Amino acid sequence: MKKRVVITGVGVLSSIGIGKKAYWESLANGKSGIKRISLFDASNLRSQIAGEITDFIASDYIDVKEAREMDRACHFSIAAAEMAVKDANIILNEDAGVVVGTGLGGITTDDAQHKIFHTKGPRFVHPLAVPMAMYNASASHISMRYGLMGPGFTIATACTSGTHAIGEAYRLIKDGYTDVVLSGGTDATISEGIFSGWCALRVLSKRNDMPETSCRPFSKDRDGMVLGEGAGFVVLEELNNALRRSVPIYAEVIGYGTSYDASHITAPNAKGQAKAMGIALKNAGIHLDEVNYINSHGTGTALNDKVETETIKTVFGEKAYSIAVSSIKAMIGHTLGAAGAIGLVTCCLAMQDNIVPPTINYTEPDPECDLDYVPNNARKVELNVVMSNSFGFGGNNGVLILKRFDKEG
Amino acid sequence: METFDEIEQQVRSIIAEELQIDEQNIHKSSTIEDLGGDSLKALMIISALEARFDINISDEDAVKIKSFPSIIEVVRRLTGK
């Protein structure tokens, strides 16, 4: 007998707010967190803007001495995980698991240590460079912090990491491996080396003089994505475990789908994306008509938004035109491995208030993107079933489906 | 027999290097696609051109870079050669 899985806690860290309250208030009001980069000197780069978090103090969450031995992405994940645990009002026991997604792990450490190696020499490289930079550092620190000895691992599927992490965590509970999993995604990639790589790939917006209106998903004048950073976490719980504790339930996770495009290392592919969506819908056992909202991948590149629109139309047919579809990346940028997790937290908050966040900076309709993108202003929508998409580099697709909790199922 | 001037020859060697093909296969009418490349390979050629000729190729020019003649046009204009 498969178990039912519900979300009882959320935590989020983003350029428009730390914590669910601040984040949701900014998001519902269409506030942009995109600004000129301050983490390093970007003045010589093609793109000089990002969804940088400027008000986060790691020592608010982590002992100063410990924080010094962790990458920024790890700081983010610990903070967001802590918020989710508090929100769920749960005392985690050693059977609980932890599954974390990250696109680039400790890349800030990696970048900095390479620079030291090349400028000062090998003797000056940090003795903890390896455990700081490794992709699984976040999950391991979280497991140690809460004494979690249950199932867990780290997933690195680029921009889909967060969605895959929560999807796999959902499966762990559904299949009876454990009753509670702390799961989410994190990335802190606004670091000069790798950021230069994004610039060379020519996919970033160049609206350097208008950061707040730079990222324009689905709008005809979109000129690329904007990088963001942050983390999103949820507490996933087996239904009876949550009912025993008598805690509020944000939503039930009812569907998860994953697929490969098997076509190109960076370009998206509608057939591969539709496959993930189809698997998630089948897994959820719902009718297409039941989906009220799609939290899109919506990066703001010419190709992504066009292909994602095509995918939604392929899967939903005519029904696609009556679903609200929006992109939070217009406001917080693309947080890579955190994106799917922050997207899912967004879905939980949206369901709680029956409010769909807007796609801001939408100025001009694109004939190739002709769905309802909830342009510029949030909207009141009765939400019962919502879908969250992630379509990453490497052709990695992930789709999660949530349903408003109903004890009868 | 096609003849290539100095700039053309340098561009030819960059394309050959980036696409890992024999220089002899690159003709004045070749497109990157003909030579087995795609948009990502074009980006690699663009980066190599920027480094070799010490030029900055804008996104507007970058999207034009699809063939040998389009590369030559951009390089000549930006280097003034």
Short mmCIF file of N, CA, C and O in Angstrom, two decimals, chain A residues 46 200-202 204 206 264-266, chain B residues 38 40 43 46 50 57-59 62:
data_model
loop_
_atom_site.label_atom_id
_atom_site.label_comp_id
_atom_site.label_asym_id
_atom_site.label_seq_id
_atom_site.Cartn_x
_atom_site.Cartn_y
_atom_site.Cartn_z
N ARG A 46 29.60 41.16 -19.79
CA ARG A 46 28.46 41.47 -20.66
C ARG A 46 27.20 41.68 -19.84
O ARG A 46 26.43 42.58 -20.07
N ALA A 200 29.66 34.07 -21.37
CA ALA A 200 30.19 33.55 -22.63
C ALA A 200 29.16 32.70 -23.37
O ALA A 200 29.19 32.60 -24.59
N LEU A 201 28.23 32.13 -22.60
CA LEU A 201 27.18 31.32 -23.21
C LEU A 201 26.11 32.20 -23.86
O LEU A 201 25.27 31.72 -24.62
N ARG A 202 26.16 33.50 -23.55
CA ARG A 202 25.26 34.50 -24.15
C ARG A 202 23.79 34.18 -23.93
O ARG A 202 22.99 34.26 -24.85
N LEU A 204 22.40 35.42 -20.86
CA LEU A 204 21.97 36.34 -19.80
C LEU A 204 21.45 37.66 -20.37
O LEU A 204 21.94 38.13 -21.40
N LYS A 206 21.05 41.54 -20.91
CA LYS A 206 22.05 42.63 -20.88
C LYS A 206 21.43 43.95 -20.46
O LYS A 206 22.03 45.01 -20.66
N HIS A 264 19.95 17.56 -26.65
CA HIS A 264 20.96 18.63 -26.73
C HIS A 264 21.41 18.99 -25.32
O HIS A 264 20.63 18.92 -24.38
N ILE A 265 22.68 19.39 -25.18
CA ILE A 265 23.21 19.66 -23.84
C ILE A 265 22.64 20.94 -23.22
O ILE A 265 22.56 21.06 -22.00
N THR A 266 22.22 21.90 -24.03
CA THR A 266 21.62 23.11 -23.44
C THR A 266 20.22 23.42 -23.95
O THR A 266 19.40 23.97 -23.21
N ASP B 38 26.95 23.34 -34.39
CA ASP B 38 25.62 23.83 -34.00
C ASP B 38 25.80 25.16 -33.27
O ASP B 38 26.89 25.75 -33.32
N LEU B 40 26.12 25.87 -30.15
CA LEU B 40 27.15 25.88 -29.11
C LEU B 40 28.55 25.91 -29.72
O LEU B 40 29.44 26.59 -29.21
N LEU B 43 29.35 29.35 -30.64
CA LEU B 43 29.81 30.14 -29.48
C LEU B 43 31.29 29.89 -29.20
O LEU B 43 32.02 30.82 -28.83
N ILE B 46 33.21 31.80 -31.71
CA ILE B 46 33.16 33.22 -31.37
C ILE B 46 34.15 33.56 -30.26
O ILE B 46 34.90 34.54 -30.34
N GLU B 50 37.39 36.07 -30.56
CA GLU B 50 37.59 37.20 -29.66
C GLU B 50 38.99 37.18 -29.07
O GLU B 50 39.66 38.21 -28.98
N ILE B 57 32.89 40.66 -29.74
CA ILE B 57 31.81 40.41 -30.69
C ILE B 57 30.48 40.54 -29.95
O ILE B 57 30.22 39.82 -28.99
N SER B 58 29.67 41.52 -30.37
CA SER B 58 28.40 41.78 -29.69
C SER B 58 27.42 40.64 -29.97
O SER B 58 27.62 39.85 -30.89
N ASP B 59 26.34 40.59 -29.16
CA ASP B 59 25.33 39.56 -29.40
C ASP B 59 24.70 39.73 -30.78
O ASP B 59 24.35 38.75 -31.44
N ALA B 62 27.06 38.24 -33.02
CA ALA B 62 27.21 36.81 -32.71
C ALA B 62 26.12 35.98 -33.40
O ALA B 62 26.40 34.90 -33.91
#
